[in-house]
Short mmCIF file of C-alpha atoms in Angstrom, two decimals:
data_model
loop_
_atom_site.label_atom_id
_atom_site.label_comp_id
_atom_site.label_asym_id
_atom_site.label_seq_id
_atom_site.Cartn_x
_atom_site.Cartn_y
_atom_site.Cartn_z
CA MET A 17 -16.31 15.59 -63.55
CA SER A 18 -17.77 12.22 -64.21
CA ASP A 19 -16.78 8.79 -62.51
CA SER A 20 -16.41 7.43 -65.93
CA PHE A 21 -14.32 10.25 -67.76
CA ALA A 22 -12.28 10.34 -64.36
CA MET A 23 -11.65 6.56 -64.76
CA ARG A 24 -10.66 6.91 -68.28
CA LEU A 25 -8.48 9.71 -67.29
CA HIS A 26 -6.78 7.84 -64.94
CA ALA A 27 -6.20 4.91 -67.35
CA THR A 28 -4.60 7.05 -69.63
CA LEU A 29 -2.63 8.43 -67.12
CA VAL A 30 -1.08 5.32 -65.99
CA LEU A 31 -1.06 3.86 -69.84
CA GLY A 32 1.08 6.94 -70.35
CA VAL A 33 4.10 6.54 -67.64
CA ALA A 34 4.00 2.97 -67.87
CA GLY A 35 4.86 3.49 -71.72
CA ILE A 36 7.51 6.15 -70.62
CA ILE A 37 8.84 4.00 -68.09
CA LEU A 38 9.16 1.00 -70.02
CA GLY A 39 10.12 2.47 -72.95
CA PHE A 40 7.30 1.38 -75.55
CA GLN A 41 7.28 2.88 -78.53
CA PRO A 42 4.02 3.19 -80.57
CA ALA A 43 3.64 1.37 -83.91
CA ALA A 44 4.16 3.98 -86.81
CA GLU A 45 1.69 2.24 -89.16
CA ALA A 46 -0.95 2.56 -86.10
CA VAL A 47 -0.32 5.53 -84.31
CA PRO A 48 0.10 8.68 -86.35
CA GLN A 49 2.89 10.68 -85.04
CA ALA A 50 1.80 13.85 -83.68
CA PRO A 51 4.12 17.15 -84.69
CA SER A 52 6.97 17.50 -82.24
CA GLN A 53 6.37 19.87 -79.09
CA PRO A 54 9.34 21.80 -77.43
CA ARG A 55 10.20 19.80 -74.28
CA ARG A 56 9.64 22.14 -71.39
CA THR A 57 12.84 23.10 -69.09
CA VAL A 58 13.14 22.60 -65.39
CA ALA A 59 12.82 25.95 -64.93
CA GLU A 60 9.54 26.21 -66.99
CA PHE A 61 8.31 23.55 -64.69
CA ALA A 62 9.02 25.38 -61.37
CA ALA A 63 7.39 28.65 -62.83
CA GLU A 64 4.23 26.40 -63.20
CA GLU A 65 4.24 25.45 -60.13
CA SER A 66 5.05 28.73 -58.61
CA ARG A 67 2.45 30.58 -59.99
CA ALA A 68 -0.94 31.82 -58.10
CA PRO A 69 -4.00 30.37 -59.16
CA SER A 70 -6.10 32.26 -61.07
CA ALA A 71 -10.24 32.49 -61.33
CA VAL A 72 -10.84 31.27 -65.43
CA PRO A 73 -14.30 30.45 -67.04
CA CYS A 74 -15.75 26.92 -66.37
CA PRO A 75 -15.62 24.67 -69.55
CA GLU A 76 -18.25 24.78 -71.64
CA ASP A 77 -18.73 20.95 -71.25
CA LEU A 78 -19.38 21.40 -67.75
CA ARG A 79 -22.20 19.06 -66.95
CA ARG A 80 -24.11 20.83 -64.48
CA ALA A 81 -26.40 18.07 -64.13
CA GLU A 82 -23.56 16.15 -62.04
CA VAL A 83 -23.78 18.63 -59.36
CA GLU A 84 -27.60 19.46 -59.21
CA PRO A 85 -28.65 18.20 -55.52
CA LEU A 86 -30.08 14.62 -55.17
CA GLY A 87 -33.73 15.66 -54.89
CA PRO A 88 -36.26 18.63 -54.29
CA GLY A 89 -35.15 20.64 -51.01
CA PRO A 90 -33.88 24.20 -49.69
CA ALA A 91 -31.09 24.40 -51.57
CA ARG A 92 -31.26 25.26 -56.04
CA LEU A 93 -27.93 25.39 -58.40
CA ALA A 94 -26.67 29.10 -58.73
CA THR A 95 -23.39 29.03 -60.15
CA ILE A 96 -20.19 27.31 -60.57
CA ARG A 97 -17.00 28.97 -60.01
CA CYS A 98 -13.87 27.36 -61.58
CA LEU A 99 -9.96 28.01 -60.77
CA ASP A 100 -7.06 27.41 -62.91
CA LEU A 101 -4.79 25.53 -60.10
CA PRO A 102 -0.94 25.20 -60.25
CA ARG A 103 0.73 22.04 -61.56
CA GLY A 104 0.20 19.48 -58.89
CA GLN A 105 -1.76 21.26 -56.61
CA ASP A 106 -5.13 19.94 -57.48
CA TYR A 107 -5.41 18.01 -54.23
CA ARG A 108 -5.38 21.15 -51.66
CA LEU A 109 -6.30 21.90 -48.02
CA PRO A 110 -9.56 23.01 -47.81
CA PRO A 111 -10.45 26.12 -49.41
CA VAL A 112 -11.37 29.24 -47.09
CA LEU A 113 -14.37 31.48 -48.52
CA SER A 114 -14.87 35.24 -47.93
CA PRO A 115 -18.23 36.22 -46.32
CA ASP A 116 -19.68 37.60 -49.57
CA GLY A 117 -18.64 34.53 -51.67
CA GLN A 118 -16.28 36.81 -53.78
CA SER A 119 -12.92 35.52 -52.78
CA VAL A 120 -11.01 32.57 -51.85
CA ALA A 121 -8.06 31.59 -49.92
CA PHE A 122 -5.54 28.22 -50.17
CA TRP A 123 -2.80 27.66 -47.60
CA ASP A 124 -0.86 24.47 -49.34
CA ARG A 125 1.82 22.64 -46.91
CA GLY A 126 5.02 21.64 -47.84
CA GLN A 127 8.47 23.42 -47.96
CA VAL A 128 7.08 26.93 -49.63
CA SER A 129 3.64 26.28 -48.19
CA PRO A 130 2.03 29.31 -50.35
CA LEU A 131 -0.64 30.92 -49.18
CA ASP A 132 -3.14 31.87 -52.08
CA VAL A 133 -5.49 34.86 -52.35
CA VAL A 134 -8.20 34.52 -55.79
CA ALA A 135 -10.82 36.93 -56.17
CA PHE A 136 -13.23 35.69 -58.48
CA ASP A 137 -14.10 38.78 -60.62
CA ALA A 138 -10.20 39.82 -60.74
CA GLY A 139 -9.19 37.03 -62.63
CA ALA A 140 -5.42 36.16 -61.25
CA GLY A 141 -4.59 35.77 -57.84
CA PHE A 142 -1.44 36.17 -55.67
CA ARG A 143 0.77 34.09 -53.48
CA LEU A 144 2.57 34.49 -50.35
CA SER A 145 5.18 31.85 -49.26
CA ASN A 146 4.19 31.00 -45.73
CA ARG A 147 6.25 28.03 -43.94
CA VAL A 148 4.63 28.19 -40.75
CA THR A 149 5.27 25.28 -37.78
CA PHE A 150 2.14 25.72 -35.53
CA ARG A 151 -0.51 26.33 -38.13
CA ASP A 152 -2.66 23.85 -36.42
CA PHE A 153 -4.64 24.62 -33.25
CA GLY A 154 -4.89 20.83 -32.19
CA THR A 155 -1.61 19.27 -32.97
CA GLY A 156 -2.54 17.51 -35.91
CA ILE A 157 -6.41 16.28 -34.71
CA GLN A 158 -7.86 18.17 -37.21
CA ASP A 159 -5.55 17.96 -40.18
CA ASP A 160 -7.70 19.15 -42.89
CA ARG A 161 -8.79 22.56 -41.14
CA GLN A 162 -7.55 25.63 -41.54
CA ASP A 163 -8.17 27.28 -38.11
CA ALA A 164 -4.98 29.89 -38.89
CA LEU A 165 -6.92 31.28 -41.43
CA ALA A 166 -10.45 34.01 -41.18
CA TRP A 167 -11.69 36.61 -43.54
CA LEU A 168 -12.65 40.12 -41.86
CA SER A 169 -16.23 40.24 -41.67
CA ASP A 170 -16.12 42.10 -44.70
CA GLY A 171 -13.92 39.99 -46.75
CA SER A 172 -11.58 42.73 -47.03
CA GLY A 173 -8.86 41.13 -45.80
CA LEU A 174 -7.34 38.05 -44.55
CA TRP A 175 -6.02 36.91 -40.98
CA SER A 176 -3.41 34.34 -40.67
CA VAL A 177 -0.23 33.56 -38.55
CA GLU A 178 3.69 33.76 -39.70
CA GLN A 179 6.47 31.91 -38.15
CA GLN A 180 10.49 32.16 -38.08
CA VAL A 181 11.37 28.02 -38.65
CA VAL A 182 14.45 26.11 -39.59
CA ARG A 183 14.89 25.14 -43.42
CA PRO A 184 14.31 22.61 -44.60
CA ASN A 185 13.10 20.76 -41.36
CA GLY A 186 10.78 22.97 -39.99
CA TRP A 187 11.50 23.20 -36.61
CA ALA A 188 10.32 26.52 -35.02
CA LEU A 189 12.49 29.30 -33.94
CA SER A 190 10.14 31.55 -32.62
CA GLY A 191 6.34 31.83 -31.70
CA LEU A 192 3.66 32.94 -34.05
CA THR A 193 3.44 36.62 -35.49
CA PRO A 194 -0.32 37.50 -36.23
CA ILE A 195 -0.80 38.90 -39.59
CA LEU A 196 -3.62 40.40 -41.89
CA ILE A 197 -3.44 40.12 -45.64
CA GLU A 198 -4.88 42.91 -47.00
CA ARG A 199 -6.49 42.91 -50.75
CA GLY A 200 -3.29 43.45 -53.27
CA GLY A 201 -0.84 41.11 -51.04
CA ASN A 202 -0.21 43.83 -48.34
CA VAL A 203 0.90 42.62 -45.07
CA ARG A 204 0.43 43.80 -41.91
CA ARG A 205 2.00 42.13 -38.83
CA PHE A 206 0.61 42.78 -34.98
CA ALA A 207 2.91 41.88 -32.08
CA PRO A 208 0.97 39.11 -30.05
CA PRO A 209 -0.06 39.37 -26.50
CA GLU A 210 3.20 38.75 -24.09
CA HIS A 211 2.18 36.08 -21.73
CA ALA A 212 4.64 34.53 -18.48
CA ALA A 213 3.97 31.10 -20.03
CA GLY A 214 5.74 31.25 -22.98
CA PRO A 215 5.73 32.31 -27.03
CA LEU A 216 2.27 32.12 -28.77
CA ASP A 217 2.35 28.56 -30.20
CA ALA A 218 -0.84 28.03 -31.65
CA LEU A 219 -3.99 30.27 -32.44
CA ALA A 220 -7.71 29.61 -33.94
CA TRP A 221 -9.60 32.60 -34.88
CA VAL A 222 -13.07 33.23 -33.61
CA GLY A 223 -15.02 35.28 -36.21
CA GLY A 224 -13.58 38.33 -38.47
CA ASP A 225 -12.72 40.93 -35.93
CA GLY A 226 -9.42 39.74 -35.07
CA ARG A 227 -9.98 37.57 -31.81
CA ALA A 228 -9.06 34.29 -31.51
CA ILE A 229 -8.07 31.35 -28.83
CA ALA A 230 -4.53 30.85 -28.53
CA GLN A 231 -1.90 28.63 -26.64
CA PHE A 232 1.04 29.95 -24.79
CA GLY A 233 3.76 27.68 -23.74
CA THR A 234 2.73 24.35 -24.88
CA ARG A 235 5.05 23.14 -27.77
CA GLY A 236 8.51 24.00 -26.37
CA ASP A 237 9.56 20.24 -27.96
CA ARG A 238 8.92 21.46 -31.41
CA TYR A 239 11.48 24.28 -30.87
CA ARG A 240 15.35 24.36 -31.75
CA PRO A 241 16.67 24.68 -29.29
CA GLU A 242 13.91 22.85 -27.11
CA HIS A 243 12.38 24.46 -24.19
CA ASP A 244 10.48 23.39 -21.12
CA ASP A 245 6.84 24.43 -21.01
CA PRO A 246 6.33 24.43 -17.31
CA SER A 247 3.09 26.21 -17.41
CA PRO A 248 0.91 25.82 -20.44
CA THR A 249 -1.98 28.11 -20.89
CA LEU A 250 -4.90 28.66 -22.99
CA ALA A 251 -6.32 32.34 -23.85
CA MET A 252 -9.08 34.18 -25.34
CA ILE A 253 -7.21 37.17 -27.14
CA ASP A 254 -7.55 40.60 -29.00
CA VAL A 255 -5.13 40.77 -31.68
CA PRO A 256 -5.67 44.24 -32.73
CA ARG A 257 -5.77 45.41 -29.24
CA ARG A 258 -3.17 43.05 -27.92
CA ARG A 259 -5.24 41.90 -25.11
CA ILE A 260 -5.35 38.87 -23.29
CA LEU A 261 -9.29 38.20 -22.36
CA HIS A 262 -9.30 35.46 -20.21
CA SER A 263 -6.83 32.36 -19.75
CA LEU A 264 -6.97 29.09 -18.19
CA THR A 265 -3.73 26.98 -17.00
CA ALA A 266 -3.46 23.64 -15.87
CA GLU A 267 -4.89 23.93 -12.26
CA ASP A 268 -8.59 25.68 -14.11
CA ALA A 269 -9.86 22.37 -15.30
CA GLU A 270 -9.08 18.46 -13.89
CA ALA A 271 -8.63 17.48 -17.87
CA LEU A 272 -6.18 20.54 -18.40
CA ARG A 273 -4.19 19.12 -15.15
CA LEU A 274 -4.21 15.60 -16.20
CA ARG A 275 -2.81 16.30 -19.61
CA ALA A 276 -0.16 19.25 -18.73
CA GLY A 277 1.17 16.33 -16.01
CA SER A 278 1.57 13.70 -19.26
CA TYR A 279 2.33 15.72 -21.83
CA ASN A 280 4.30 18.70 -22.91
CA GLY A 281 1.21 20.51 -23.59
CA PHE A 282 -2.19 19.38 -23.39
CA SER A 283 -2.12 17.01 -25.89
CA LEU A 284 -4.61 16.44 -28.69
CA PHE A 285 -7.67 18.51 -28.65
CA ASP A 286 -9.64 20.30 -30.87
CA VAL A 287 -11.97 24.07 -30.19
CA SER A 288 -14.99 25.45 -31.82
CA ALA A 289 -15.51 28.86 -30.94
CA VAL A 290 -18.29 31.77 -31.39
CA GLN A 291 -18.87 35.10 -29.98
CA SER A 292 -22.13 35.00 -27.75
CA PRO A 293 -24.52 37.78 -28.09
CA ASP A 294 -23.29 39.79 -24.94
CA GLY A 295 -19.78 40.00 -26.70
CA ARG A 296 -18.02 37.24 -24.94
CA LEU A 297 -16.05 34.48 -26.29
CA LEU A 298 -17.23 30.99 -26.01
CA ALA A 299 -15.25 28.11 -26.65
CA LEU A 300 -15.74 24.65 -26.85
CA LEU A 301 -12.35 22.50 -25.85
CA GLN A 302 -12.56 18.79 -27.12
CA PHE A 303 -10.22 16.23 -25.71
CA GLU A 304 -9.63 13.04 -27.26
CA ARG A 305 -8.95 9.93 -25.41
CA VAL A 306 -5.10 9.39 -24.97
CA VAL A 307 -2.68 7.30 -23.29
CA ASP A 308 -1.86 8.57 -19.86
CA ARG A 309 2.10 9.16 -20.14
CA SER A 310 2.56 9.44 -16.00
CA HIS A 311 1.51 6.11 -15.32
CA GLY A 312 3.67 3.49 -14.84
CA ARG A 313 7.18 6.15 -15.36
CA ALA A 314 8.78 4.64 -12.51
CA SER A 315 8.66 1.05 -13.42
CA ASN A 316 10.98 -0.94 -15.59
CA VAL A 317 9.68 -3.91 -14.48
CA GLY A 318 7.52 -6.12 -16.19
CA PRO A 319 5.11 -5.16 -18.92
CA ARG A 320 3.18 -1.79 -18.83
CA GLN A 321 0.12 -1.83 -17.86
CA GLU A 322 -1.31 1.33 -20.15
CA ARG A 323 -3.91 3.99 -18.44
CA PHE A 324 -6.24 6.45 -20.72
CA LEU A 325 -7.13 9.95 -20.01
CA PRO A 326 -10.77 9.66 -21.12
CA ALA A 327 -12.28 12.03 -23.67
CA VAL A 328 -13.77 15.05 -22.30
CA TRP A 329 -15.45 18.37 -23.10
CA LEU A 330 -14.83 21.66 -21.18
CA VAL A 331 -17.40 24.68 -22.38
CA TRP A 332 -15.82 27.70 -21.45
CA THR A 333 -17.26 31.00 -21.06
CA GLN A 334 -15.17 34.42 -21.36
CA GLY A 335 -14.23 35.16 -17.51
CA GLN A 336 -15.68 31.60 -16.08
CA ARG A 337 -14.28 28.63 -15.24
CA PRO A 338 -14.77 26.05 -17.93
CA ALA A 339 -17.24 23.51 -17.32
CA PRO A 340 -16.80 19.49 -17.95
CA LEU A 341 -18.96 17.69 -20.35
CA THR A 342 -19.49 14.07 -21.48
CA PRO A 343 -18.71 14.14 -25.08
CA PHE A 344 -21.78 12.60 -27.05
CA PHE A 345 -19.27 10.52 -29.33
CA ASP A 346 -15.96 9.17 -27.82
CA ASP A 347 -14.78 8.32 -31.24
CA ARG A 348 -11.18 9.85 -32.14
CA PHE A 349 -12.54 11.32 -35.51
CA ALA A 350 -15.85 12.65 -34.40
CA ARG A 351 -15.93 16.52 -34.08
CA ALA A 352 -18.43 19.04 -32.31
CA GLU A 353 -19.31 22.56 -33.38
CA LEU A 354 -20.91 25.52 -30.98
CA THR A 355 -24.15 27.10 -32.50
CA PRO A 356 -24.11 30.58 -33.33
CA GLY A 357 -24.38 32.27 -30.08
CA GLY A 358 -23.14 29.36 -28.37
CA SER A 359 -26.52 27.70 -26.83
CA HIS A 360 -25.89 24.25 -28.22
CA ILE A 361 -23.63 21.82 -29.49
CA LEU A 362 -23.58 19.89 -32.79
CA ALA A 363 -21.98 16.79 -32.56
CA TRP A 364 -21.06 14.60 -35.45
CA ARG A 365 -18.97 11.31 -36.25
CA PRO A 366 -17.64 9.15 -39.30
CA LEU A 367 -20.03 6.28 -38.84
CA GLN A 368 -18.33 3.22 -40.31
CA PRO A 369 -19.48 -0.33 -40.77
CA GLU A 370 -17.81 -3.31 -38.80
CA GLY A 371 -15.38 -5.49 -40.60
CA PRO A 372 -12.03 -5.55 -41.40
CA ILE A 373 -10.22 -3.08 -44.16
CA ILE A 374 -7.29 -4.67 -45.94
CA HIS A 375 -5.20 -2.41 -47.96
CA ASP A 376 -2.69 -3.17 -50.85
CA CYS A 377 -2.11 -7.14 -49.51
CA ARG A 378 -2.00 -9.33 -53.20
CA ASN A 379 -1.62 -12.44 -51.46
CA CYS A 380 -4.30 -12.12 -49.02
CA GLN A 381 -7.89 -13.51 -49.38
CA PRO A 382 -10.49 -11.42 -50.46
CA PRO A 383 -12.16 -9.90 -46.73
CA PRO A 384 -15.93 -10.75 -45.73
CA PRO A 385 -18.01 -7.83 -46.67
CA PRO A 386 -18.58 -5.04 -44.17
CA THR A 387 -21.04 -5.43 -41.61
CA PRO A 388 -23.82 -2.50 -41.67
CA ILE A 389 -24.08 -0.68 -39.00
CA ASP A 390 -27.51 1.66 -37.76
CA ALA A 391 -26.31 4.36 -35.63
CA THR A 392 -26.62 7.83 -34.62
CA VAL A 393 -24.35 10.06 -36.90
CA ALA A 394 -25.18 13.43 -35.53
CA ALA A 395 -26.99 15.12 -32.64
CA LEU A 396 -27.78 18.64 -30.78
CA ILE A 397 -26.82 19.13 -27.46
CA ASP A 398 -27.92 21.75 -24.66
CA ALA A 399 -24.35 23.30 -24.49
CA ARG A 400 -25.29 24.02 -20.49
CA SER A 401 -27.04 20.96 -19.43
CA GLY A 402 -25.95 18.33 -21.69
CA ARG A 403 -29.51 17.01 -22.74
CA THR A 404 -29.74 15.71 -25.89
CA VAL A 405 -32.41 17.70 -28.28
CA TRP A 406 -32.71 15.63 -31.10
CA SER A 407 -30.31 12.84 -32.64
CA LEU A 408 -29.99 11.52 -36.34
CA GLU A 409 -29.88 7.99 -37.15
CA ALA A 410 -28.13 6.54 -40.51
CA ARG A 411 -26.79 3.80 -42.05
CA ALA A 412 -23.20 2.82 -42.63
CA SER A 413 -23.02 -0.35 -45.19
CA GLU A 414 -19.52 0.41 -46.78
CA PHE A 415 -16.29 1.97 -46.02
CA TRP A 416 -15.50 5.37 -47.13
CA ASN A 417 -13.06 8.14 -46.46
CA ARG A 418 -13.75 10.68 -44.09
CA PHE A 419 -13.99 14.07 -44.97
CA GLY A 420 -14.60 17.36 -43.26
CA GLY A 421 -16.75 17.69 -40.52
CA PRO A 422 -20.15 19.60 -39.35
CA VAL A 423 -20.17 23.06 -40.34
CA ILE A 424 -23.16 25.48 -39.31
CA SER A 425 -25.00 28.03 -41.26
CA PRO A 426 -24.36 31.59 -39.61
CA THR A 427 -28.24 31.99 -39.35
CA GLY A 428 -28.20 28.42 -37.05
CA ARG A 429 -31.06 27.52 -39.64
CA PHE A 430 -28.93 24.63 -41.33
CA ALA A 431 -26.04 22.57 -41.05
CA LEU A 432 -23.79 20.59 -43.93
CA ILE A 433 -22.71 17.07 -42.61
CA PRO A 434 -20.75 14.03 -44.33
CA LEU A 435 -22.65 10.97 -44.72
CA PRO A 436 -21.94 7.30 -45.11
CA ALA A 437 -21.15 6.64 -48.48
CA VAL A 438 -23.66 4.82 -50.97
CA ASN A 439 -23.19 2.89 -53.76
CA ARG A 440 -19.59 4.20 -53.80
CA ARG A 441 -20.38 7.59 -53.84
CA GLN A 442 -19.56 10.63 -51.40
CA MET A 443 -22.41 12.04 -49.23
CA ILE A 444 -23.25 15.28 -48.03
CA GLY A 445 -26.31 16.19 -46.11
CA LEU A 446 -28.29 19.52 -46.05
CA LEU A 447 -29.32 19.20 -42.22
CA SER A 448 -32.33 21.15 -40.26
CA MET A 449 -31.26 22.50 -37.21
CA VAL A 450 -34.83 22.70 -35.56
CA ASP A 451 -35.29 18.97 -35.69
CA GLY A 452 -32.47 17.04 -37.13
CA ARG A 453 -33.92 16.06 -40.38
CA ILE A 454 -32.10 15.53 -43.66
CA LEU A 455 -33.46 18.03 -46.04
CA GLN A 456 -31.29 17.31 -49.17
CA ARG A 457 -28.53 15.18 -50.27
CA PHE A 458 -25.76 15.82 -52.68
CA SER A 459 -22.97 13.80 -54.30
CA LEU A 460 -20.24 15.48 -56.32
CA ALA A 461 -17.69 12.84 -56.66
CA CYS A 462 -17.00 8.87 -55.84
CA SER A 463 -16.16 7.62 -52.82
CA GLY A 464 -12.49 8.01 -52.20
CA CYS A 465 -12.01 9.97 -55.66
CA TYR A 466 -11.77 13.79 -54.83
CA PRO A 467 -11.41 15.25 -51.28
CA GLN A 468 -14.79 17.73 -50.75
CA SER A 469 -15.53 20.77 -48.70
CA PHE A 470 -18.27 22.60 -47.93
CA GLY A 471 -19.70 25.56 -46.39
CA PHE A 472 -21.88 28.93 -46.33
CA THR A 473 -21.51 32.49 -47.29
CA GLY A 474 -21.69 35.19 -44.61
CA SER A 475 -25.49 35.90 -45.14
CA GLY A 476 -26.28 32.40 -44.62
CA GLY A 477 -28.53 32.89 -48.15
CA GLN A 478 -25.72 30.22 -49.79
CA MET A 479 -24.13 27.01 -49.38
CA TRP A 480 -21.07 25.86 -51.34
CA ILE A 481 -19.33 22.56 -52.40
CA GLY A 482 -15.73 22.83 -53.47
CA ILE A 483 -14.06 20.03 -55.16
CA MET A 484 -10.88 20.07 -56.80
CA ASN A 485 -10.82 23.52 -59.05
CA ARG A 486 -14.31 24.03 -58.93
CA LEU A 487 -16.94 25.73 -56.03
CA VAL A 488 -20.49 24.99 -56.55
CA PHE A 489 -22.84 27.40 -55.27
CA TYR A 490 -26.50 26.76 -53.99
CA ASP A 491 -29.20 29.19 -53.09
CA LEU A 492 -31.24 28.30 -49.74
CA ARG A 493 -34.52 29.29 -49.71
#
């Protein structure tokens, strides 16, 4: 969709809604009356909103030139897949593409929280209602990630979780139950491994064979009734075999001990995990800088002096104690991903210029233009030594809406990262993992218009970019 078309569509919708609200009537002599259409009932609107998405042919007027890469490079436009999304669901959490690139899954939020699976060659998809309280691994730090969704390695099924919750407010009544959604919509449920620390409170899948990083006994304050979590625990688990492969408690690392003493659980953090060549799991635990709530609790006299727990990385190898690393970036929305095999870490941050941001202030003076910033936006780090292998510099001259984070190809050759906006256009960079060069750029939307998502197919032979109801595929050479 071009920017000009999007603006015209937006203006048309706004004027149409204003006319309905204010009671404007078109002049009969100027605007011919369209044939009357039967009004849709509430039931018809509800049916439209509850149906599953489906794969459809792309419109004939789709402009392929608008999704072409910005200049030459390894990627070439291959094909565009289009979906017919239900009413009101054009803006979703990122799609999760199957390894073969032939199916896609969406998991929406809300009272129903529909989980949709669509095969591109099958037309209509299927939908499951799946309201889950603990669907995110890091208690909200990555609100646009789908950690609790993962395809089987051959793309024949989809791993997820389900949970008993209080309706309509969503308090948890039980821990998580891992599930496997087969083609056709059949659901297999797996009893989670049992742990003395408490119920299964979070899960992030690692690969497609049913292994995962899990939390046990970390979110008792979000249950009804509430319960204490005296020994919050992280674990590497094998769901099909119902095994705990390795676990960590607060005593296994200072960062865990400090946070367990300050929070119910381990506070805000994220995880990136892979399987090493010898079959063991490797995880990078990323703890952001947070207020130390245990400081100053005893005194109610005078102003409270806040103290902070510093940001920290923990490199955790199955069967070993975690090793701390200093994060390359300590920005709140910085992210890091382990490379395939786990030998290196790709760190990234949403670089922004300096200056005030003023939202919807009618009587405020226009703010001065932002001050451009030239700084590092991404870097490759040795996971053992913390040594910087290479770093990528970029310029941020205008504010932009952050979206996504780094995604590394299964072959380890490339990565996709969001870049600072240019001329109010969202930018995505195809990165060489060898030397950190930007090999190609892509821009499918204006900055702040529509969320974009991106990734690679399981073989690493293609990359894709998703925007609204379209997934654009590029061959890599």
